[in-house]
Short mmCIF file of C-alpha atoms in Angstrom, two decimals:
data_model
loop_
_atom_site.label_atom_id
_atom_site.label_comp_id
_atom_site.label_asym_id
_atom_site.label_seq_id
_atom_site.Cartn_x
_atom_site.Cartn_y
_atom_site.Cartn_z
CA UNK I 1 -15.00 69.45 -181.33
CA UNK I 2 -12.19 72.29 -182.25
CA UNK I 3 -8.61 72.18 -182.10
CA UNK I 4 -8.17 73.74 -178.88
CA UNK I 5 -10.34 71.18 -177.23
CA UNK I 6 -8.57 68.83 -178.67
CA UNK I 7 -5.03 69.96 -177.81
CA UNK I 8 -6.16 70.39 -174.11
CA UNK I 9 -7.50 67.08 -174.00
CA UNK I 10 -4.04 65.43 -175.15
CA UNK I 11 -1.95 67.48 -173.02
CA UNK I 12 -3.89 68.13 -169.88
CA UNK I 13 -5.11 71.20 -168.34
CA UNK I 14 -2.82 74.63 -169.06
CA UNK I 15 0.03 75.19 -167.26
CA UNK I 16 -1.27 78.36 -165.51
CA UNK I 17 -4.35 76.02 -163.96
CA UNK I 18 -1.47 73.33 -163.20
CA UNK I 19 0.68 76.05 -161.05
CA UNK I 20 -2.50 77.83 -159.41
CA UNK I 21 -3.29 73.78 -158.48
CA UNK I 22 0.23 73.22 -157.04
CA UNK I 23 0.19 76.82 -155.68
CA UNK I 24 -3.00 76.22 -153.63
CA UNK I 25 -2.11 72.71 -152.57
CA UNK I 26 0.75 74.49 -151.00
CA UNK I 27 -1.14 77.14 -149.46
CA UNK I 28 -3.23 74.69 -148.15
CA UNK I 29 0.02 72.73 -146.22
CA UNK I 30 0.92 76.10 -145.18
CA UNK I 31 -2.32 76.44 -143.12
CA UNK I 32 -1.89 73.16 -141.97
CA UNK I 33 0.98 74.04 -140.14
CA UNK I 34 -0.25 77.04 -138.95
CA UNK I 35 -3.65 75.56 -137.51
CA UNK I 36 -1.45 72.70 -135.86
CA UNK I 37 0.31 75.37 -133.75
CA UNK I 38 -3.25 76.07 -132.22
CA UNK I 39 -3.74 72.31 -131.20
CA UNK I 40 -1.81 73.45 -127.59
CA UNK I 41 -4.48 75.98 -127.03
CA UNK I 42 -7.62 76.09 -125.09
CA UNK I 43 -10.50 73.78 -126.39
CA UNK I 44 -12.63 77.00 -127.48
CA UNK I 45 -9.53 77.86 -129.76
CA UNK I 46 -8.60 74.20 -131.00
CA UNK I 47 -12.53 73.83 -131.94
CA UNK I 48 -12.68 77.29 -133.79
CA UNK I 49 -9.15 76.37 -135.55
CA UNK I 50 -10.85 72.81 -136.42
CA UNK I 51 -14.07 74.54 -138.24
CA UNK I 52 -11.90 76.91 -140.04
CA UNK I 53 -9.67 73.88 -141.52
CA UNK I 54 -12.95 72.10 -142.21
CA UNK I 55 -14.33 74.89 -144.01
CA UNK I 56 -10.83 75.21 -146.26
CA UNK I 57 -11.41 71.44 -147.36
CA UNK I 58 -14.89 72.22 -148.17
CA UNK I 59 -13.89 75.34 -150.50
CA UNK I 60 -10.69 73.99 -151.56
CA UNK I 61 -10.27 70.10 -151.89
CA UNK I 62 -12.42 68.79 -154.60
CA UNK I 63 -16.08 67.84 -153.62
CA UNK I 64 -15.69 64.87 -150.74
CA UNK I 65 -17.92 63.26 -148.05
CA UNK I 66 -15.98 64.61 -145.26
CA UNK I 67 -18.44 63.09 -142.63
CA UNK I 68 -17.53 59.65 -144.31
CA UNK I 69 -13.61 60.80 -143.37
CA UNK I 70 -14.61 60.92 -139.45
CA UNK I 71 -15.05 65.10 -139.86
CA UNK I 72 -17.97 66.75 -138.03
CA UNK I 73 -20.15 68.83 -140.68
CA UNK I 74 -20.50 72.26 -140.41
CA UNK I 75 -23.99 74.08 -139.47
CA UNK I 76 -25.22 75.56 -142.95
CA UNK I 77 -24.86 79.02 -143.51
CA UNK I 78 -22.42 82.24 -144.94
CA UNK I 79 -18.76 81.93 -144.70
CA UNK I 80 -17.42 84.34 -142.26
CA UNK I 81 -15.14 87.02 -143.53
CA UNK I 82 -12.84 86.18 -141.39
CA UNK I 83 -12.43 82.73 -143.15
CA UNK I 84 -11.88 83.93 -146.44
CA UNK I 85 -9.17 82.18 -147.96
CA UNK I 86 -6.92 84.61 -150.31
CA UNK I 87 -6.86 81.87 -153.14
CA UNK I 88 -9.66 80.51 -155.40
CA UNK I 89 -9.96 77.59 -156.83
CA UNK I 90 -9.80 73.50 -155.78
CA UNK I 91 -7.56 70.83 -155.96
CA UNK I 92 -7.52 66.95 -155.55
CA UNK I 93 -8.16 65.11 -152.51
CA UNK I 94 -5.21 63.40 -152.91
CA UNK I 95 -2.78 66.37 -152.97
CA UNK I 96 -0.05 66.12 -150.21
CA UNK I 97 -1.58 70.04 -148.77
CA UNK I 98 -5.23 68.68 -148.64
CA UNK I 99 -4.05 65.39 -146.87
CA UNK I 100 -1.77 67.34 -144.36
CA UNK I 101 -4.85 69.47 -143.70
CA UNK I 102 -7.05 66.74 -143.02
CA UNK I 103 -4.78 65.35 -140.64
CA UNK I 104 -4.67 68.51 -138.54
CA UNK I 105 -8.02 68.76 -138.72
CA UNK I 106 -8.91 65.55 -137.24
CA UNK I 107 -5.99 66.09 -134.52
CA UNK I 108 -7.80 69.62 -133.47
CA UNK I 109 -11.09 68.25 -133.38
CA UNK I 110 -10.17 65.00 -131.77
CA UNK I 111 -8.93 66.71 -128.89
CA UNK I 112 -12.08 67.77 -127.66
CA UNK I 113 -13.27 64.55 -127.50
CA UNK I 114 -13.16 61.93 -124.82
CA UNK I 115 -10.29 59.91 -125.88
CA UNK I 116 -12.63 56.88 -125.65
CA UNK I 117 -14.07 57.94 -128.62
CA UNK I 118 -11.24 59.25 -130.64
CA UNK I 119 -9.59 55.72 -131.79
CA UNK I 120 -13.28 55.46 -134.11
CA UNK I 121 -12.71 58.74 -135.48
CA UNK I 122 -9.28 58.02 -137.00
CA UNK I 123 -10.31 54.97 -137.65
CA UNK I 124 -13.05 56.41 -140.31
CA UNK I 125 -9.99 58.28 -141.48
CA UNK I 126 -8.08 55.31 -142.35
CA UNK I 127 -10.92 54.09 -144.38
CA UNK I 128 -11.10 57.09 -146.08
CA UNK I 129 -7.43 57.70 -147.03
CA UNK I 130 -7.16 53.73 -148.19
CA UNK I 131 -9.60 54.64 -151.02
CA UNK I 132 -7.64 58.00 -151.89
CA UNK I 133 -3.63 56.89 -151.57
CA UNK I 134 -1.44 54.03 -152.04
CA UNK I 135 -1.19 51.45 -149.48
CA UNK I 136 2.71 52.70 -148.43
CA UNK I 137 1.53 56.19 -148.10
CA UNK I 138 3.54 57.66 -144.98
CA UNK I 139 0.13 59.82 -143.78
CA UNK I 140 -1.95 56.48 -143.91
CA UNK I 141 0.33 54.51 -142.35
CA UNK I 142 0.93 57.49 -139.17
CA UNK I 143 -3.18 57.72 -139.14
CA UNK I 144 -2.98 54.12 -138.65
CA UNK I 145 -0.44 54.11 -135.99
CA UNK I 146 -2.79 56.94 -134.32
CA UNK I 147 -5.67 54.69 -134.49
CA UNK I 148 -3.16 51.78 -132.41
CA UNK I 149 -2.02 54.19 -129.99
CA UNK I 150 -5.53 55.84 -129.26
CA UNK I 151 -6.94 52.26 -128.52
CA UNK I 152 -4.07 51.67 -126.37
CA UNK I 153 -4.77 54.79 -124.18
CA UNK I 154 -8.21 53.92 -123.56
CA UNK I 155 -7.19 50.39 -122.05
CA UNK I 156 -6.51 48.19 -125.14
CA UNK I 157 -3.04 46.32 -124.91
CA UNK I 158 -4.42 43.50 -126.50
CA UNK I 159 -1.67 41.46 -128.52
CA UNK I 160 -3.19 42.71 -131.83
CA UNK I 161 -2.01 46.38 -130.40
CA UNK I 162 1.73 45.62 -129.31
CA UNK I 163 2.29 43.68 -132.49
CA UNK I 164 0.55 46.46 -134.73
CA UNK I 165 3.18 48.98 -132.95
CA UNK I 166 6.50 46.60 -133.37
CA UNK I 167 5.51 46.28 -136.74
CA UNK I 168 5.16 49.87 -137.15
CA UNK I 169 8.90 50.46 -135.39
CA UNK I 170 10.35 47.75 -137.39
CA UNK I 171 9.05 49.20 -140.43
CA UNK I 172 10.13 52.66 -139.83
CA UNK I 173 13.56 51.38 -138.67
CA UNK I 174 14.15 49.58 -142.05
CA UNK I 175 12.70 52.61 -144.07
CA UNK I 176 14.41 55.54 -142.32
CA UNK I 177 17.13 54.02 -139.90
CA UNK I 178 17.44 53.43 -136.32
CA UNK I 179 18.09 57.22 -135.13
CA UNK I 180 15.59 58.44 -137.73
CA UNK I 181 12.88 61.13 -136.09
CA UNK I 182 10.07 58.83 -137.20
CA UNK I 183 11.62 55.74 -135.90
CA UNK I 184 12.29 57.48 -132.84
CA UNK I 185 8.66 58.22 -132.09
CA UNK I 186 7.56 54.79 -132.84
CA UNK I 187 9.89 53.22 -130.47
CA UNK I 188 8.70 55.59 -127.85
CA UNK I 189 5.24 54.21 -128.63
CA UNK I 190 6.31 50.77 -128.13
CA UNK I 191 7.70 51.77 -124.56
CA UNK I 192 4.53 52.84 -123.69
CA UNK I 193 2.95 49.92 -124.87
CA UNK I 194 5.05 47.68 -123.28
CA UNK I 195 4.75 49.67 -119.76
CA UNK I 196 0.93 50.13 -119.88
CA UNK I 197 1.05 45.99 -120.35
CA UNK I 198 3.56 44.92 -117.97
CA UNK I 199 3.54 41.40 -118.36
CA UNK I 200 6.26 39.15 -118.18
CA UNK I 201 9.42 41.00 -119.78
CA UNK I 202 7.31 44.02 -120.88
CA UNK I 203 8.66 46.51 -118.01
CA UNK I 204 12.08 45.77 -118.55
CA UNK I 205 11.86 46.47 -122.17
CA UNK I 206 10.18 49.33 -121.86
CA UNK I 207 12.89 50.52 -119.21
CA UNK I 208 15.43 49.63 -121.90
CA UNK I 209 13.64 51.48 -124.84
CA UNK I 210 12.95 54.81 -122.44
CA UNK I 211 16.50 55.17 -121.78
CA UNK I 212 18.17 54.52 -125.22
CA UNK I 213 15.29 56.91 -126.40
CA UNK I 214 16.23 59.73 -124.04
CA UNK I 215 20.17 59.07 -124.27
CA UNK I 216 19.93 59.47 -128.29
CA UNK I 217 17.47 62.24 -128.15
CA UNK I 218 20.09 64.08 -125.50
CA UNK I 219 23.50 63.56 -127.55
CA UNK I 220 21.33 64.84 -131.01
CA UNK I 221 19.12 67.40 -129.67
CA UNK I 222 20.76 68.71 -126.24
CA UNK I 223 19.50 67.81 -122.56
CA UNK I 224 16.94 70.60 -122.50
CA UNK I 225 15.63 70.25 -126.37
CA UNK I 226 11.76 69.43 -126.07
CA UNK I 227 11.86 66.43 -127.96
CA UNK I 228 14.45 65.40 -124.85
CA UNK I 229 11.95 66.28 -122.43
CA UNK I 230 9.30 64.17 -123.68
CA UNK I 231 11.50 61.30 -123.27
CA UNK I 232 12.50 62.15 -119.91
CA UNK I 233 9.09 62.23 -119.13
CA UNK I 234 8.23 59.02 -120.68
CA UNK I 235 10.94 57.61 -118.58
CA UNK I 236 9.46 58.84 -115.37
CA UNK I 237 6.37 57.49 -116.20
CA UNK I 238 7.95 54.00 -116.95
CA UNK I 239 9.86 53.92 -113.80
CA UNK I 240 6.86 54.85 -111.85
CA UNK I 241 5.08 51.99 -113.31
CA UNK I 242 7.76 49.79 -111.89
CA UNK I 243 7.52 51.26 -108.61
CA UNK I 244 3.75 50.62 -108.19
CA UNK I 245 4.28 46.89 -109.40
CA UNK I 246 6.88 45.87 -107.04
CA UNK I 247 6.32 44.80 -103.67
CA UNK I 248 9.68 45.66 -101.94
CA UNK I 249 9.49 49.09 -100.17
CA UNK I 250 12.97 49.53 -100.61
CA UNK I 251 12.89 49.33 -104.24
CA UNK I 252 9.78 51.00 -104.44
CA UNK I 253 11.14 54.08 -102.81
CA UNK I 254 14.55 53.63 -105.09
CA UNK I 255 12.54 53.60 -108.13
CA UNK I 256 10.24 56.65 -107.03
CA UNK I 257 13.51 58.61 -106.25
CA UNK I 258 14.60 58.17 -110.04
CA UNK I 259 11.33 58.88 -111.51
CA UNK I 260 10.96 62.21 -109.39
CA UNK I 261 14.40 63.20 -109.96
CA UNK I 262 13.40 62.85 -114.02
CA UNK I 263 10.53 64.51 -113.71
CA UNK I 264 11.90 67.79 -111.73
CA UNK I 265 14.19 68.06 -114.57
CA UNK I 266 11.67 68.09 -117.09
CA UNK I 267 9.29 70.01 -115.24
CA UNK I 268 11.82 72.94 -114.80
CA UNK I 269 13.09 73.18 -118.16
CA UNK I 270 9.39 73.05 -119.36
CA UNK I 271 8.31 75.57 -116.83
CA UNK I 272 11.10 78.26 -118.33
CA UNK I 273 10.13 77.24 -121.95
CA UNK I 274 6.62 77.40 -121.73
CA UNK I 275 5.31 78.74 -118.58
CA UNK I 276 4.24 76.85 -115.28
CA UNK I 277 0.76 76.24 -116.86
CA UNK I 278 1.42 74.17 -120.07
CA UNK I 279 0.40 71.03 -120.90
CA UNK I 280 4.23 69.65 -120.74
CA UNK I 281 4.95 71.31 -117.30
CA UNK I 282 1.95 70.01 -115.83
CA UNK I 283 2.79 66.21 -116.88
CA UNK I 284 6.10 66.49 -115.49
CA UNK I 285 4.16 68.01 -112.18
CA UNK I 286 1.63 65.40 -112.05
CA UNK I 287 4.34 62.52 -112.22
CA UNK I 288 6.48 64.41 -109.40
CA UNK I 289 3.67 64.20 -107.63
CA UNK I 290 2.98 60.59 -107.72
CA UNK I 291 6.43 59.85 -107.21
CA UNK I 292 6.64 61.95 -103.86
CA UNK I 293 3.53 59.60 -103.14
CA UNK I 294 4.98 56.75 -103.49
CA UNK I 295 8.57 57.62 -101.31
CA UNK I 296 5.60 58.10 -98.51
CA UNK I 297 6.75 59.84 -95.78
CA UNK I 298 4.88 62.42 -94.16
CA UNK I 299 6.73 65.36 -95.50
CA UNK I 300 6.68 63.68 -98.79
CA UNK I 301 2.98 63.04 -98.79
CA UNK I 302 2.49 66.96 -97.77
CA UNK I 303 4.37 67.89 -101.06
CA UNK I 304 2.77 65.39 -102.89
CA UNK I 305 -0.64 67.06 -101.66
CA UNK I 306 0.59 70.57 -102.84
CA UNK I 307 2.32 69.51 -106.19
CA UNK I 308 -1.20 67.83 -106.97
CA UNK I 309 -3.52 70.61 -106.48
CA UNK I 310 -1.35 73.10 -108.34
CA UNK I 311 -1.16 70.22 -111.41
CA UNK I 312 -4.88 70.27 -111.25
CA UNK I 313 -5.59 74.14 -111.20
CA UNK I 314 -3.14 74.48 -114.02
CA UNK I 315 -5.23 71.73 -115.87
CA UNK I 316 -7.98 73.99 -115.59
CA UNK I 317 -6.08 76.99 -116.50
CA UNK I 318 -4.92 75.23 -119.52
CA UNK I 319 -8.80 74.24 -120.33
CA UNK I 320 -10.14 77.76 -120.75
CA UNK I 321 -10.29 77.64 -116.67
CA UNK I 322 -12.95 74.77 -116.73
CA UNK I 323 -12.87 71.13 -115.43
CA UNK I 324 -10.74 69.22 -117.89
CA UNK I 325 -11.69 65.64 -118.64
CA UNK I 326 -7.87 64.21 -118.63
CA UNK I 327 -7.71 65.43 -114.80
CA UNK I 328 -9.05 62.15 -113.74
CA UNK I 329 -5.72 60.49 -112.87
CA UNK I 330 -4.80 63.77 -111.02
CA UNK I 331 -8.15 63.55 -108.92
CA UNK I 332 -7.12 59.77 -108.37
CA UNK I 333 -3.61 60.88 -107.19
CA UNK I 334 -5.21 63.30 -104.89
CA UNK I 335 -7.65 60.56 -103.39
CA UNK I 336 -4.54 58.31 -102.63
CA UNK I 337 -2.71 61.00 -100.97
CA UNK I 338 -5.52 62.14 -99.17
CA UNK I 339 -6.03 58.53 -97.84
CA UNK I 340 -2.73 58.18 -96.74
CA UNK I 341 -2.94 61.25 -94.88
CA UNK I 342 -5.92 60.41 -93.08
CA UNK I 343 -8.35 62.95 -94.76
CA UNK I 344 -11.25 60.25 -95.56
CA UNK I 345 -13.66 62.93 -96.74
CA UNK I 346 -11.48 64.36 -99.16
CA UNK I 347 -10.24 61.40 -100.54
CA UNK I 348 -13.70 60.27 -101.22
CA UNK I 349 -14.47 63.33 -102.96
CA UNK I 350 -11.59 62.87 -105.39
CA UNK I 351 -12.10 59.56 -105.76
CA UNK I 352 -15.60 60.03 -106.79
CA UNK I 353 -14.37 62.41 -109.41
CA UNK I 354 -11.58 60.43 -110.64
CA UNK I 355 -14.38 57.82 -111.05
CA UNK I 356 -16.59 60.07 -113.00
CA UNK I 357 -13.90 61.42 -115.35
CA UNK I 358 -11.83 58.32 -116.03
CA UNK I 359 -15.11 56.51 -116.86
CA UNK I 360 -16.27 59.15 -119.28
CA UNK I 361 -12.64 59.39 -120.97
CA UNK I 362 -11.60 55.74 -120.58
CA UNK I 363 -14.10 53.31 -119.19
CA UNK I 364 -12.05 50.20 -119.90
CA UNK I 365 -8.60 51.87 -118.52
CA UNK I 366 -6.62 50.48 -115.52
CA UNK I 367 -7.03 53.83 -114.13
CA UNK I 368 -10.70 54.01 -114.28
CA UNK I 369 -10.67 50.10 -112.34
CA UNK I 370 -8.53 51.24 -110.02
CA UNK I 371 -10.67 54.44 -109.40
CA UNK I 372 -13.91 52.42 -108.88
CA UNK I 373 -12.13 50.08 -106.48
CA UNK I 374 -10.58 52.82 -104.38
CA UNK I 375 -14.51 54.30 -104.00
CA UNK I 376 -16.16 51.22 -103.54
CA UNK I 377 -13.33 50.94 -100.30
CA UNK I 378 -14.03 54.05 -99.00
CA UNK I 379 -17.71 54.28 -99.64
CA UNK I 380 -17.89 51.37 -97.27
CA UNK I 381 -15.89 53.18 -94.36
CA UNK I 382 -17.20 55.80 -91.96
CA UNK I 383 -14.76 58.23 -90.75
CA UNK I 384 -14.78 61.67 -89.15
CA UNK I 385 -14.57 64.21 -91.58
CA UNK I 386 -11.15 66.15 -92.29
CA UNK I 387 -9.50 68.28 -94.90
CA UNK I 388 -5.86 67.65 -95.65
#
C-alpha cells in the first residue's frame, strides 16, 4: 500500500470530498424545504413532488432500501431531465439533509393516502430511523409523534395514545421550555387528544389548553398570524365538541355561538391570506357550518346549508376538482342540516356519501359510526322527496 493511501486511511477522505458532501447534504435540506412548500397543492402536484424527492434520495443518499422505510418504489426507467440535480455524489443516510428530505417525502406521499393507511407508513419510517439515528434524535421523536397523532385521527384514543402524547409534551416542555414552538405543537396535539376522547375531565382540560395556546400565540405572533389562526380553529373545534356533548339546549347554543365567533375570525383572516378555497379557510368554514347547525334556528340552518355546500365545493376545488377523501365529515354535517330542514332525500344522499368516504378514510372513527347510524335511520324511513 502506498503512502498516499496510508495517509487517506489515517486522516479520512480529502477535505474537498468532505466539503462536497456537506454541500450536497445542505442542498438536499434546501430541496426538502422547497418540496415541502408543495404540500398544500393539489394531489397531482404533491405526488409529483414526492416522486421527485424519492428520486433525489435514490441518487444522492447512500444505497438504502427505501421501501423498507415506508416509501413507495419508483417505476424503473430513465430519470427525466427535469429531475436532474445540479450536484453529484452521495451522502450518508444519517445526514440531517437526507433525513429532512425523507420526512418531507413521507409527508407528501401520505397526504394522498386514506388516513387509515398513514400511521402504518410512518411506523415503518420510525423503525427505519431507529436503526440510523440515536433514540433521542428530534426527527425520530417527531416521527413517533406523527404515528400517535395519525392513529388518533382515525379513532384510536386509547390510553397508549394519550399517554404517548402527554409524554411528548412533557419532554418538549422540559427540553425546550413551556413557550417554545415545538412545545406549543405538542400541547395542541394533547388538547386534540383530550377533546376527541371526551371522558371525565377531558373536555375541560382540552378547552383550558386551547385557550392558553390561543392567548400565548396571539401575544407572541399577533392575532392574525397563521400560527395563531390554527389555535383559534382548535378552540372552535373544542367548543363544538363540548356543544355536541351537552344535553342543555341553552348551554349548547352558548357554546355553538362561541365556536362560530372563533371560526368566523379565523376564516376571515384566512380568506385574505390564502384565498377562499384554501384548505385552512375551508376548515374554518366547515366549523362555521357546524356551529350554525347547533344554533338551530330556521335562519341558522339555511346559513349552515349554504356554508357547508361552499365548503364541499372548495374541498373539491382544492383536490383538482375531484372528490376529496376528507369530505366525509362535511357530507355528514350536510346530512344533519337536511334532516333539520326536513329534506329526507337530500339527507339520505349526504349520509350515503359520508358513510362511504369516512368508511374508507377512518372506518374506526366516531364520525363513521355516526354516519352509519344516521344512514340506517334514514333508510328505514320513507318520506316524500324534497330538496333543501
